[in-house]
Coordinates of N, CA and C and ligand atoms in Angstrom, one line a residue:
W29 N 11.8 -22.0 26.3 CA 10.1 -22.4 26.4 C 9.7 -22.0 24.9
L30 N 10.3 -21.2 24.1 CA 10.2 -20.5 22.6 C 10.1 -21.9 22.1
C31 N 10.8 -22.9 21.6 CA 11.1 -23.8 20.9 C 9.8 -24.8 20.9
G32 N 9.0 -24.4 22.0 CA 7.8 -25.3 21.4 C 7.2 -24.7 20.9
V33 N 6.9 -23.3 21.0 CA 6.1 -22.3 20.3 C 6.2 -22.5 18.7
L34 N 7.1 -22.8 18.1 CA 7.5 -22.9 17.0 C 7.2 -24.0 16.1
A35 N 6.0 -24.1 15.5 CA 5.7 -25.1 15.3 C 6.4 -25.1 13.5
P36 N 6.6 -26.5 12.7 CA 6.9 -26.4 11.2 C 6.3 -25.2 10.6
P37 N 6.9 -24.4 9.4 CA 6.0 -23.7 8.4 C 4.7 -24.0 8.3
E38 N 4.8 -25.8 7.7 CA 4.0 -26.0 6.9 C 2.7 -26.4 8.2
L39 N 2.9 -26.2 9.5 CA 1.5 -26.6 10.1 C 1.1 -24.9 10.8
Q40 N 2.2 -24.2 10.1 CA 1.4 -22.7 10.5 C 0.6 -21.7 8.9
E41 N 0.5 -22.6 8.3 CA -0.5 -21.8 7.1 C -1.7 -21.0 8.1
K42 N -2.3 -20.0 7.6 CA -3.0 -19.4 8.2 C -4.0 -19.2 6.8
T43 N -5.7 -19.0 7.5 CA -6.8 -18.6 6.8 C -7.4 -17.5 7.3
L44 N -8.0 -16.6 7.0 CA -9.1 -15.6 7.4 C -10.7 -16.5 7.4
V45 N -11.2 -16.5 8.3 CA -12.9 -16.7 8.3 C -13.5 -15.8 8.9
L46 N -14.7 -15.4 8.2 CA -15.6 -14.5 8.5 C -16.9 -15.1 8.7
V47 N -17.6 -15.4 10.4 CA -18.7 -15.3 10.4 C -19.7 -14.2 10.5
K48 N -20.5 -14.1 9.2 CA -21.2 -13.2 8.1 C -22.4 -12.6 9.5
P49 N -22.6 -11.4 9.2 CA -23.7 -10.8 10.1 C -24.9 -12.0 10.3
D50 N -25.4 -12.4 8.9 CA -26.5 -13.6 9.2 C -26.2 -14.1 10.3
A51 N -25.1 -15.4 10.1 CA -24.6 -16.1 11.3 C -24.9 -15.4 12.9
V52 N -24.3 -14.3 13.2 CA -24.1 -13.6 14.1 C -25.8 -13.6 14.8
Q53 N -26.3 -12.8 14.1 CA -27.6 -12.8 14.2 C -28.5 -14.4 14.4
R54 N -28.2 -15.3 13.7 CA -29.2 -16.4 13.9 C -28.3 -17.9 15.0
R55 N -27.1 -16.7 15.7 CA -26.3 -17.3 17.3 C -26.0 -18.4 16.5
L56 N -24.5 -18.5 15.2 CA -24.7 -20.0 14.7 C -22.9 -19.6 14.8
V57 N -22.5 -18.6 15.6 CA -20.9 -18.0 16.1 C -20.2 -19.5 16.4
G58 N -20.8 -20.0 17.6 CA -20.2 -20.8 18.6 C -20.0 -22.1 17.2
N59 N -21.1 -22.2 16.9 CA -21.3 -23.8 16.0 C -20.5 -23.8 15.0
V60 N -20.0 -22.6 14.3 CA -19.0 -22.5 13.0 C -17.3 -23.1 13.9
I61 N -17.3 -22.0 15.2 CA -15.9 -22.1 15.6 C -15.8 -23.4 16.4
Q62 N -16.4 -24.1 16.8 CA -16.6 -25.6 17.0 C -16.3 -26.1 16.0
R63 N -16.9 -26.0 14.8 CA -16.2 -27.2 13.6 C -15.0 -27.1 13.5
F64 N -14.2 -25.6 13.3 CA -12.6 -25.2 13.3 C -11.7 -26.7 14.4
E65 N -12.2 -26.0 15.6 CA -11.6 -26.6 16.8 C -11.6 -28.0 16.8
R66 N -12.8 -28.6 16.6 CA -13.1 -29.7 16.6 C -12.1 -30.9 15.2
R67 N -11.9 -30.1 14.1 CA -10.8 -30.2 13.4 C -9.5 -30.7 13.6
G68 N -9.2 -29.8 14.4 CA -7.9 -29.9 15.1 C -7.1 -28.7 14.9
F69 N -7.7 -27.0 14.2 CA -7.3 -26.5 14.0 C -7.0 -25.2 14.8
K70 N -6.2 -24.5 14.8 CA -5.6 -23.5 16.1 C -6.1 -22.1 15.6
L71 N -6.2 -21.8 17.0 CA -7.3 -20.7 16.7 C -6.4 -19.3 16.6
V72 N -6.1 -18.4 16.5 CA -4.9 -17.6 16.7 C -5.3 -16.1 16.8
A73 N -6.6 -15.6 16.1 CA -6.6 -14.2 16.2 C -8.7 -14.7 16.5
M74 N -9.1 -13.7 17.2 CA -10.8 -13.4 17.1 C -11.3 -12.3 17.1
K75 N -11.7 -11.5 16.7 CA -12.9 -10.0 17.0 C -14.1 -10.1 16.2
L76 N -15.0 -9.6 17.4 CA -16.2 -8.9 17.2 C -16.2 -7.9 16.2
L77 N -16.3 -7.6 15.3 CA -16.7 -6.0 15.1 C -17.6 -5.8 13.7
Q78 N -18.3 -4.5 13.6 CA -18.7 -3.8 12.6 C -18.1 -3.3 11.6
A79 N -18.2 -4.1 10.3 CA -17.3 -3.7 9.3 C -17.7 -2.7 8.7
D80 N -16.7 -1.8 7.8 CA -17.6 -0.9 7.3 C -17.1 -0.6 5.4
Q81 N -17.3 0.2 4.9 CA -17.5 -0.4 3.2 C -16.0 0.0 3.2
G82 N -15.2 0.6 3.9 CA -13.5 0.9 2.7 C -13.1 -0.3 3.3
L83 N -13.2 -1.2 4.2 CA -13.0 -2.5 4.6 C -13.4 -3.5 3.9
L84 N -15.0 -3.3 3.6 CA -15.2 -4.7 2.5 C -15.0 -4.2 1.2
D85 N -14.8 -3.0 0.9 CA -14.2 -3.0 -0.9 C -13.0 -3.4 -0.9
K86 N -12.0 -3.2 0.1 CA -10.4 -4.2 0.0 C -10.9 -5.5 0.1
H87 N -11.5 -6.0 1.5 CA -11.7 -7.2 1.2 C -12.4 -7.9 -0.5
Y88 N -13.3 -7.2 -1.3 CA -14.1 -7.9 -2.0 C -13.9 -7.0 -3.2
Q89 N -12.5 -6.6 -3.1 CA -12.1 -5.7 -4.6 C -12.1 -6.3 -5.8
Q90 N -12.5 -7.7 -5.9 CA -12.6 -8.6 -7.3 C -13.8 -8.7 -7.4
L91 N -14.5 -8.1 -6.5 CA -15.8 -8.5 -6.8 C -16.9 -6.9 -7.0
R92 N -16.3 -5.9 -7.1 CA -16.7 -4.8 -6.5 C -17.4 -4.3 -8.0
Q93 N -17.2 -4.9 -9.2 CA -18.3 -4.4 -10.7 C -19.3 -5.4 -10.6
K94 N -19.5 -6.6 -9.8 CA -20.5 -7.2 -10.3 C -21.9 -6.5 -9.7
P95 N -22.7 -6.9 -10.0 CA -24.1 -6.5 -10.0 C -25.0 -6.2 -8.5
F96 N -24.4 -7.9 -8.1 CA -25.0 -7.9 -6.3 C -24.1 -7.4 -5.6
Y97 N -22.7 -6.4 -6.2 CA -21.8 -5.8 -5.1 C -22.6 -5.3 -4.1
P98 N -23.4 -4.2 -4.6 CA -24.6 -3.1 -3.7 C -25.2 -3.9 -2.2
A99 N -25.8 -5.2 -3.3 CA -26.8 -5.8 -1.4 C -25.1 -6.5 -1.0
L100 N -24.2 -7.1 -1.3 CA -23.1 -7.8 -0.6 C -22.8 -6.6 0.3
L101 N -22.4 -5.0 -0.2 CA -22.2 -4.5 0.8 C -23.0 -4.1 2.0
A102 N -24.3 -4.0 1.8 CA -25.6 -4.2 2.5 C -25.6 -5.0 3.8
Y103 N -25.3 -6.2 3.0 CA -25.7 -7.6 3.8 C -24.4 -7.5 5.1
M104 N -23.4 -7.2 4.4 CA -22.1 -7.1 5.2 C -21.9 -6.3 6.4
T105 N -22.7 -5.0 6.0 CA -22.5 -4.3 7.1 C -23.8 -4.0 7.5
S106 N -24.7 -4.7 7.9 CA -26.2 -5.2 8.5 C -26.0 -5.2 9.8
G107 N -24.3 -5.6 10.8 CA -24.9 -5.8 11.7 C -23.5 -6.6 12.2
P108 N -23.1 -6.8 13.3 CA -21.5 -7.7 13.9 C -20.9 -8.1 12.7
L109 N -19.8 -8.8 12.7 CA -19.1 -10.0 12.1 C -18.3 -10.5 13.1
V110 N -17.7 -11.5 13.0 CA -16.9 -12.4 13.5 C -15.6 -12.7 12.8
A111 N -14.5 -11.9 12.9 CA -13.4 -12.3 12.2 C -12.3 -13.4 12.8
M112 N -11.9 -14.1 12.1 CA -11.2 -15.1 12.9 C -10.5 -15.2 12.2
V113 N -8.7 -16.0 12.6 CA -7.7 -16.3 11.7 C -7.1 -17.9 12.4
W114 N -7.5 -18.9 11.5 CA -7.1 -20.1 11.8 C -6.0 -20.7 11.4
E115 N -5.3 -21.8 12.1 CA -4.0 -22.0 11.5 C -3.7 -23.4 11.6
G116 N -3.1 -23.8 10.4 CA -3.0 -25.3 10.8 C -2.2 -25.9 9.2
Y117 N -2.1 -27.3 9.0 CA -1.7 -28.4 7.7 C -2.7 -27.9 6.7
N118 N -2.2 -27.3 5.8 CA -3.9 -27.0 4.5 C -4.4 -26.5 5.4
V119 N -4.8 -25.4 6.1 CA -5.6 -24.8 6.7 C -6.7 -24.5 5.2
V120 N -6.2 -24.2 4.6 CA -7.1 -22.9 3.5 C -7.6 -23.7 2.8
R121 N -6.6 -24.9 2.0 CA -7.8 -26.0 1.4 C -8.7 -27.0 2.0
S122 N -8.2 -27.1 3.7 CA -9.8 -27.8 4.2 C -10.7 -27.1 4.8
T123 N -10.1 -25.5 5.0 CA -11.7 -24.4 5.4 C -12.4 -24.5 4.2
R124 N -11.7 -24.3 3.3 CA -12.5 -23.8 1.7 C -13.8 -25.1 2.0
A125 N -12.9 -26.4 2.3 CA -13.7 -27.7 1.9 C -14.5 -27.9 3.0
M126 N -14.5 -27.5 4.4 CA -15.6 -27.3 5.1 C -16.7 -26.3 5.3
V127 N -15.8 -25.4 4.4 CA -17.7 -24.0 4.2 C -18.5 -24.4 3.3
G128 N -17.6 -25.0 2.1 CA -19.2 -25.4 1.0 C -19.1 -24.5 0.0
D129 N -19.7 -24.8 -1.0 CA -20.1 -24.3 -2.4 C -20.9 -22.7 -1.9
T130 N -20.1 -21.0 -2.9 CA -20.4 -20.5 -2.4 C -22.2 -20.7 -2.4
D131 N -22.8 -21.3 -3.5 CA -24.1 -21.4 -3.7 C -24.6 -21.9 -2.8
S132 N -25.7 -21.9 -1.6 CA -25.8 -22.7 -0.3 C -26.4 -24.0 -0.8
A133 N -27.6 -23.8 -2.2 CA -27.9 -25.2 -2.6 C -27.3 -26.0 -3.2
A134 N -25.7 -25.5 -3.8 CA -25.0 -26.7 -4.3 C -24.2 -27.1 -2.9
A135 N -24.0 -26.6 -2.1 CA -23.0 -27.0 -1.0 C -23.3 -28.3 -0.4
A136 N -22.3 -28.9 -0.4 CA -22.4 -30.4 0.6 C -23.0 -30.3 1.5
A137 N -24.3 -31.3 2.4 CA -24.6 -31.4 3.2 C -23.5 -31.7 4.5
G138 N -23.6 -31.1 5.5 CA -22.4 -31.8 6.3 C -21.1 -30.7 5.9
T139 N -21.3 -29.7 5.2 CA -20.5 -28.7 5.4 C -21.0 -27.3 6.0
I140 N -20.4 -26.3 6.2 CA -21.3 -25.4 7.0 C -22.7 -24.8 6.3
R141 N -21.8 -24.3 4.9 CA -23.2 -24.0 4.2 C -24.0 -24.9 4.2
G142 N -23.7 -26.0 3.5 CA -24.5 -26.9 3.2 C -25.6 -27.2 4.4
D143 N -25.3 -27.0 5.7 CA -25.9 -27.5 7.0 C -26.7 -26.0 7.2
F144 N -26.3 -25.0 6.7 CA -27.0 -24.2 7.9 C -27.4 -22.7 6.8
S145 N -27.0 -22.7 5.1 CA -27.7 -21.6 4.5 C -28.7 -22.2 4.0
M146 N -29.4 -21.0 3.0 CA -30.5 -21.4 2.3 C -30.0 -21.0 0.4
H147 N -29.2 -20.1 1.0 CA -29.1 -18.7 -0.3 C -27.9 -18.2 -0.6
V148 N -27.4 -17.7 -1.7 CA -25.9 -17.7 -1.8 C -25.3 -15.7 -1.2
S149 N -26.7 -15.2 -1.0 CA -26.9 -13.8 -0.8 C -26.8 -14.0 1.1
R150 N -27.1 -14.8 1.7 CA -26.9 -14.9 3.3 C -25.5 -16.3 3.6
N151 N -24.7 -16.6 3.1 CA -24.2 -17.7 2.9 C -22.9 -17.7 4.3
V152 N -23.8 -17.4 5.5 CA -23.2 -17.7 6.7 C -21.6 -17.4 7.0
V153 N -20.8 -18.1 5.9 CA -19.1 -17.7 6.2 C -18.7 -17.1 5.0
H154 N -17.4 -16.8 5.4 CA -15.9 -16.3 4.2 C -15.0 -17.2 4.9
A155 N -14.3 -18.0 3.8 CA -13.0 -18.5 3.8 C -11.9 -18.1 2.9
S156 N -11.2 -17.5 3.1 CA -9.8 -17.3 1.9 C -9.9 -18.4 1.1
D157 N -9.3 -17.8 -0.2 CA -9.4 -19.1 -1.4 C -8.6 -18.9 -1.4
S158 N -7.1 -18.8 -1.1 CA -5.8 -19.7 -1.6 C -4.6 -19.0 -0.7
V159 N -3.8 -19.6 -0.1 CA -2.7 -18.9 1.0 C -2.2 -17.8 0.9
E160 N -2.3 -17.1 -0.8 CA -1.9 -15.6 -0.8 C -3.0 -15.0 -0.8
T161 N -4.1 -14.9 -0.8 CA -5.5 -14.5 -0.8 C -5.5 -14.1 1.0
A162 N -5.0 -15.5 1.9 CA -5.4 -15.4 3.3 C -4.4 -14.4 3.7
R163 N -3.5 -14.5 3.1 CA -2.0 -13.5 3.6 C -2.3 -11.6 3.6
R164 N -2.8 -11.6 2.3 CA -3.3 -10.3 2.1 C -5.0 -10.0 3.3
E165 N -5.5 -11.0 3.0 CA -7.2 -10.7 3.8 C -6.6 -10.3 5.2
I166 N -5.7 -11.1 5.9 CA -5.4 -11.2 7.6 C -5.0 -9.5 7.4
G167 N -4.7 -9.3 6.7 CA -3.7 -7.6 7.0 C -4.7 -6.5 6.6
F168 N -5.8 -7.3 6.1 CA -6.9 -6.1 6.1 C -7.5 -6.0 7.5
W169 N -7.9 -7.2 7.8 CA -8.4 -7.3 9.0 C -8.3 -7.3 10.6
F170 N -6.6 -7.6 10.1 CA -6.5 -7.7 11.5 C -4.5 -6.8 11.5
Q171 N -4.1 -6.3 12.7 CA -3.1 -5.9 12.9 C -2.4 -7.0 13.0
R172 N -0.7 -6.8 13.2 CA 0.4 -8.0 13.2 C -0.1 -8.3 14.5
D173 N -0.1 -7.0 15.1 CA 0.0 -7.7 16.9 C -1.4 -8.2 17.4
E174 N -2.0 -8.6 16.2 CA -3.3 -9.3 17.1 C -3.4 -10.7 16.8
L175 N -2.6 -11.1 15.9 CA -2.1 -12.4 15.9 C -1.4 -13.3 17.2
V176 N -2.2 -14.1 17.8 CA -1.1 -15.1 18.8 C -0.3 -15.8 18.5
A177 N 0.7 -15.8 19.0 CA 1.6 -17.3 18.6 C 1.3 -18.3 19.9
W178 N 0.8 -19.4 20.0 CA 0.7 -20.1 21.2 C 1.2 -21.5 21.1
E179 N 1.4 -22.4 22.0 CA 2.0 -23.8 21.6 C 0.6 -24.5 22.1
S180 N 0.5 -25.2 21.1 CA -0.5 -26.0 20.8 C -0.6 -27.5 21.5
G181 N -0.9 -27.8 22.6 CA -0.6 -29.0 23.5 C -0.8 -30.3 22.9
D182 N -1.6 -30.5 22.2 CA -1.8 -31.3 21.4 C -1.5 -32.1 20.3
Q183 N -0.4 -31.0 19.7 CA 0.0 -31.3 17.9 C 0.7 -32.7 17.8
D184 N 1.3 -33.2 18.6 CA 1.8 -34.8 18.2 C 0.4 -35.4 18.1
Y185 N -0.6 -35.2 19.1 CA -1.3 -36.3 18.9 C -2.8 -36.1 17.7
T186 N -2.4 -34.4 16.7 CA -3.1 -34.2 15.7 C -2.6 -34.4 14.3
Y187 N -0.8 -34.1 14.4 CA -0.4 -34.8 13.6 C 0.9 -35.5 13.2
G188 N 0.8 -36.0 14.7 CA 2.6 -37.1 14.4 C 3.4 -36.3 14.9
P189 N 4.5 -37.4 15.4 CA 6.1 -36.6 15.6 C 6.4 -35.9 14.6
Ligands
IDP212 P1 -17.2 -17.6 -1.3 O1 -17.5 -16.7 -0.4 O2 -17.8 -18.9 -1.6 O3 -15.5 -16.9 -1.8 P2 -17.1 -15.5 -4.0 O4 -17.3 -15.9 -5.5 O5 -15.8 -14.9 -4.1 O6 -17.4 -16.7 -3.0 O7 -18.4 -14.4 -3.5 C1 -18.2 -13.5 -2.3 C2 -19.5 -13.5 -1.9 O8 -20.2 -12.6 -2.1 C3 -20.2 -14.8 -1.4 O9 -19.6 -15.4 -0.4 C4 -21.7 -14.4 -1.4 O10 -22.1 -13.7 -0.4 C5 -22.0 -12.9 -2.1 N1 -22.0 -13.4 -3.7 C6 -21.6 -14.4 -4.7 N2 -22.2 -14.2 -5.7 C7 -23.5 -13.9 -5.4 C8 -24.6 -13.3 -6.2 O11 -25.1 -14.2 -7.0 N3 -26.0 -12.6 -5.2 C9 -25.5 -12.6 -4.2 N4 -24.2 -12.8 -3.5 C10 -23.4 -13.5 -4.2

């Protein structure tokens, strides 16, 4: 039965999505999940947690010198967030397109940020920006055994034979 579980490598690309604390407070978690499910991506890990500074310092290591970093840290630790790993063909690139521009005002309608957020400082979701970043970020947020490999019954209908 294991043969069925092993999708080809190009279908196993993974990305980290965080549903940020503003979105949890605003009861948008289901809506965000639904968009990725509906697209056809496969959920392989998910948890609700309260992030601490140590984790965020690693996650946002490129931004630690930015003037807005203290505010970003306060926002990201203000309440629980939902961390998820989604898998599928070109999932990193597709997810970034679905999330929309960092600046909510520039995010296209139809994107998550374009539909649900008003300001860069409360922009609802995070999504990894490259396959390499995703690999690193997933390692910050999840233990290896928290990722579940499972056979997706609709694979032929989603990707073709
Ligand atoms: P991204 O989330 O679209 O990848 P990054 O530039 O990596 O964008 O920034 C990470 C996060 O930092 C943003 O999603 C946003 O929450 C926050 N951020 C970025 N720029 C600003 C800013 O100018 N003011 C406040 N927060 C910002």
